[in-house]
Each structure stands twice: as structure tokens, then as C-alpha cells.
Amino acid sequence: MKRVYLDHNATTPVEPEVLDAMLPYFSNEFGNAASIHTFGQKGRGAVETARESVAALIGARPQEIVFTSGGTESDNHAIFGIVGQSLLPASSSQSSAPHIITAAIEHEAVLNTCQALEKAGVAVTYVPVDREGRVDPDSVRRTIRPETVLITLMHANNELGTVQPLEEIGFIAKQADVYFHTDAVQSAGKIPIDVNSLGVDLLSISGHKLYAPKGIGALYIRGGTHLRQFLYGGHHQRGFRPGTENVPGIVGLGKAAELARASLAQDNERISALREDLEQGLLARVPDSKVNGGAAPRTPNTTNLLFPGLEGEALVIALDLKGLACSTGAACSSGAVEPSHVLTAIGLPPEEARASLRFSLGRHTSAEDIEFALQVIPAAVAQLRELSPTYRREAAARP
Ligand code: PLP
């Protein structure tokens, strides 16, 4: 059966060149990068080369890159690290609780970290987003107060692809002397990133979203940024992140960063043209469909579409049976399907949020894949709508 994968924001396949680069570090080159003998030094060399490649992808210096286990750890490290540091007696100049600014559309890796801190007495402001999922820099400016220690806002949203105006927010953070972290898990390798023009102090990356394996990531920490120790252990990575380095994973991330940097411009052009074909094709073929967040600057690979009158989960399953993989942003909690917090934050009523699907294209998505999607999606939507008495009633009532 033909299978087409349009869920690259969930994870990407490991690129063959990435796998090839990693393989020796599972076998002959197995040394511990902290060892001083030749085995160890080969691992060390590979780790440092990878650090240079990751730094080059985002315009950073190699010594500002710390390897982690992925996006979730990087986000936790950045947020707990800054807030923890501000609570140390030497740093806290004020008696009131520290304050963080974030947005309602963040990934759970940021939202739940902020919520955990809130329970511990930290104040958190969730700035609103508009219909496209964009934060207004002025609302960030207005929310800053003397106790604000951190602004954490994602670069690109995982469900909509919406890209935030980080340069403007970075400027505001700098003026106010507040640390600025961005979760760039969904933008790294997809759109150009320069930590200096964005004005960020901390930036999270995850390997498996850019054709490296799962379980490896990186945190950019601008030189001079003071973070409270997040993990305690040995002196690996200059003490920033103790734990024996995952040499094969790090090598994979380095290779993936190098490949992304080399093909970013041409990937962007090709993928955004395919996304356009998919969007326009679906809007033309599926009555009443709409793009969520389509008017904002977006990552080139992501589209989120509303197909009123059906349950997104049912459509994901129906499409999977036909060989197409995509997803909803819904979360399963206590047995019930909760509508996506991102889609409700942009103002969609729960039934519309539940009727929306995300398609995310990748480096190897082809025109044939899009043609296939354009055949199967309209048919599956029509079938499910047939079973929806409300949709049929509403459609019949229309002039
Ligand atoms: N941040 C964003 C925006 C994501 O999309 C994801 C994963 O979906 C993460 C963080 C978590 O990254 P990881 O899976 O590497 O922990």
C-alpha cells in the first residue's frame, strides 16, 4: 500500500547521510568523549565538529552550544535555569516573586514548565495571540515589570507554522534587560536563524525535527548568560550539562545541521510551492474548508486546515487507512479528546478546533505525494460529512 507521510512536525526520518555519519560511533569509534586516550579523543573531536555545525546553523559560537536530550530538556533547562538563578541570594535584588512572560500557544515543554514554576510561586503572564497565532510585541512590552526575569516565546508554532516577530521582541527584551528564550524546535533547519538578529539569549533545538535522531537536542546559551545548574554530575560540556555525551546522537545532529544549512534555501522554495498546491487544491475541492493562521508568516512546510462538520481524529484515522499520515493538535486527557490549546488560543470554538488538521511536509515530499493527498482528503472529508447530521442540516439550510 502506498503510504505518504505529511507529519514532519511530529518527527522526521533520519537522513541517510546522517545515519552514515553516526554509524562508526556505535561500533569502532565507541570511546567516551571525556576520556583522554585515543578512543576518547576521536569521540571528542566528533562532538566538537558537531558543535561547530550546530552553531553555524544559528549564527552562534560553538562554545555557546550545549547538547541535550532534545527540545523538552532544552526548554526546561532554559526556563528553570534563568528563574533558578534569579532566586539565588546574590542575584535577587527584589523581594517579590520572579515573573515570566510567555504565550498561550507554546508547546507543552514550555507551558508545563511555566505552570510548574507558577505552582512554586513564580508569576507567569500568558500574552494573547491574534487570529493568526501571532504575539503583538507591544503586548509583551506592556507586560514587562521590574520582577520580569524571562520572556520565553516560540519561534515557529508546531501546529500552525506561524512565525513570531522575534526581532522586535528581542529588541524589547534587551531594552528592558530581561533574558529572552525561544523554542526554535519547529524553525531550526526550516527557516534562517541568526541568534544575534533575533536578539535571543537562549534557543532550543531538537534533532528529530530536522532529520537527526530522537533523543538529541541542543540549547544555545549566549555567552555571559547566567543559568542555575539544571543537572548535577560530572564536568561534561563545561559543567553546563553533565552526563556522558551521546556521541552518535551529537554527530547525527551536527550532520543534520550541516545538511539543513546547505539545502535550506532550495528546500524552502520547493516545499512552500508544494504546500501552496496542497492548500489551494484542498480549498478548491473541499467545500467550506479554511486555512487556520494562513495570513501570518509561516514555516514553509506547515498548513492547518479546518474542515467544518467532522471530528479531526476520525479524519486522521480515515486518512491513515487510505495511506496518508497527518495529525490533529488535540490532546488526549482523562480519556476525552481535548481540542488543541493552540487553535482555541487563536479564537476557534472547540468544535472548529476539533475539526482542524495539520499537514506538515518535508524535504522528501514529492509532487506525487501532494497529488495523492488531493485525491484522498476530499473523498475522506465527504464520507465523514455524510455521516454528520449537523453538517448535512447546515449545508441544506444554506442558500
Ligand atoms: N517544542 C516544540 C515547538 C515542539 O514541536 C516539540 C516537539 O514536538 C518540542 C518542543 C519537544 O521536543 P522533543 O520532542 O525533542 O522533546
PDB file of C-alpha atoms and ligand atoms in Angstrom, residues 9 70-72 75 107 109 154 158 183 185-186 206 208-209, ligand 1:
ATOM      1  CA  ASN A   9       6.323  18.453  12.538  1.00  0.00           C
ATOM      2  CA  GLY A  70      16.030  17.122  22.974  1.00  0.00           C
ATOM      3  CA  GLY A  71      13.682  20.066  22.812  1.00  0.00           C
ATOM      4  CA  THR A  72      11.921  19.319  26.076  1.00  0.00           C
ATOM      5  CA  ASP A  75      13.227  24.288  27.206  1.00  0.00           C
ATOM      6  CA  HIS A 107       4.431  23.777  23.297  1.00  0.00           C
ATOM      7  CA  ALA A 109       7.527  21.676  27.092  1.00  0.00           C
ATOM      8  CA  MET A 154       8.471  30.096  20.448  1.00  0.00           C
ATOM      9  CA  ASN A 158       4.199  23.446  15.743  1.00  0.00           C
ATOM     10  CA  ASP A 183      11.825  27.406  21.448  1.00  0.00           C
ATOM     11  CA  VAL A 185      12.317  23.352  17.659  1.00  0.00           C
ATOM     12  CA  GLN A 186       9.957  23.921  14.717  1.00  0.00           C
ATOM     13  CA  SER A 206      15.506  19.219  18.741  1.00  0.00           C
ATOM     14  CA  HIS A 208      14.327  14.681  15.381  1.00  0.00           C
ATOM     15  CA  LYS A 209      12.573  17.646  13.771  1.00  0.00           C
TER      16      LYS A 209
HETATM   17  N1  PLP B   1       8.882  22.403  21.255  1.00  0.00           N
HETATM   18  C1  PLP B   1       8.159  22.278  20.139  1.00  0.00           C
HETATM   19  C2  PLP B   1       7.642  23.508  19.459  1.00  0.00           C
HETATM   20  C3  PLP B   1       7.870  21.020  19.617  1.00  0.00           C
HETATM   21  O1  PLP B   1       7.137  20.912  18.496  1.00  0.00           O
HETATM   22  C4  PLP B   1       8.365  19.882  20.295  1.00  0.00           C
HETATM   23  C5  PLP B   1       8.036  18.513  19.809  1.00  0.00           C
HETATM   24  O2  PLP B   1       7.003  18.294  19.211  1.00  0.00           O
HETATM   25  C6  PLP B   1       9.143  20.065  21.445  1.00  0.00           C
HETATM   26  C7  PLP B   1       9.374  21.336  21.898  1.00  0.00           C
HETATM   27  C8  PLP B   1       9.701  18.906  22.199  1.00  0.00           C
HETATM   28  O3  PLP B   1      10.880  18.427  21.563  1.00  0.00           O
HETATM   29  P1  PLP B   1      11.409  16.955  21.892  1.00  0.00           P
HETATM   30  O4  PLP B   1      10.450  16.005  21.260  1.00  0.00           O
HETATM   31  O5  PLP B   1      12.769  16.893  21.268  1.00  0.00           O
HETATM   32  O6  PLP B   1      11.482  16.820  23.367  1.00  0.00           O
END
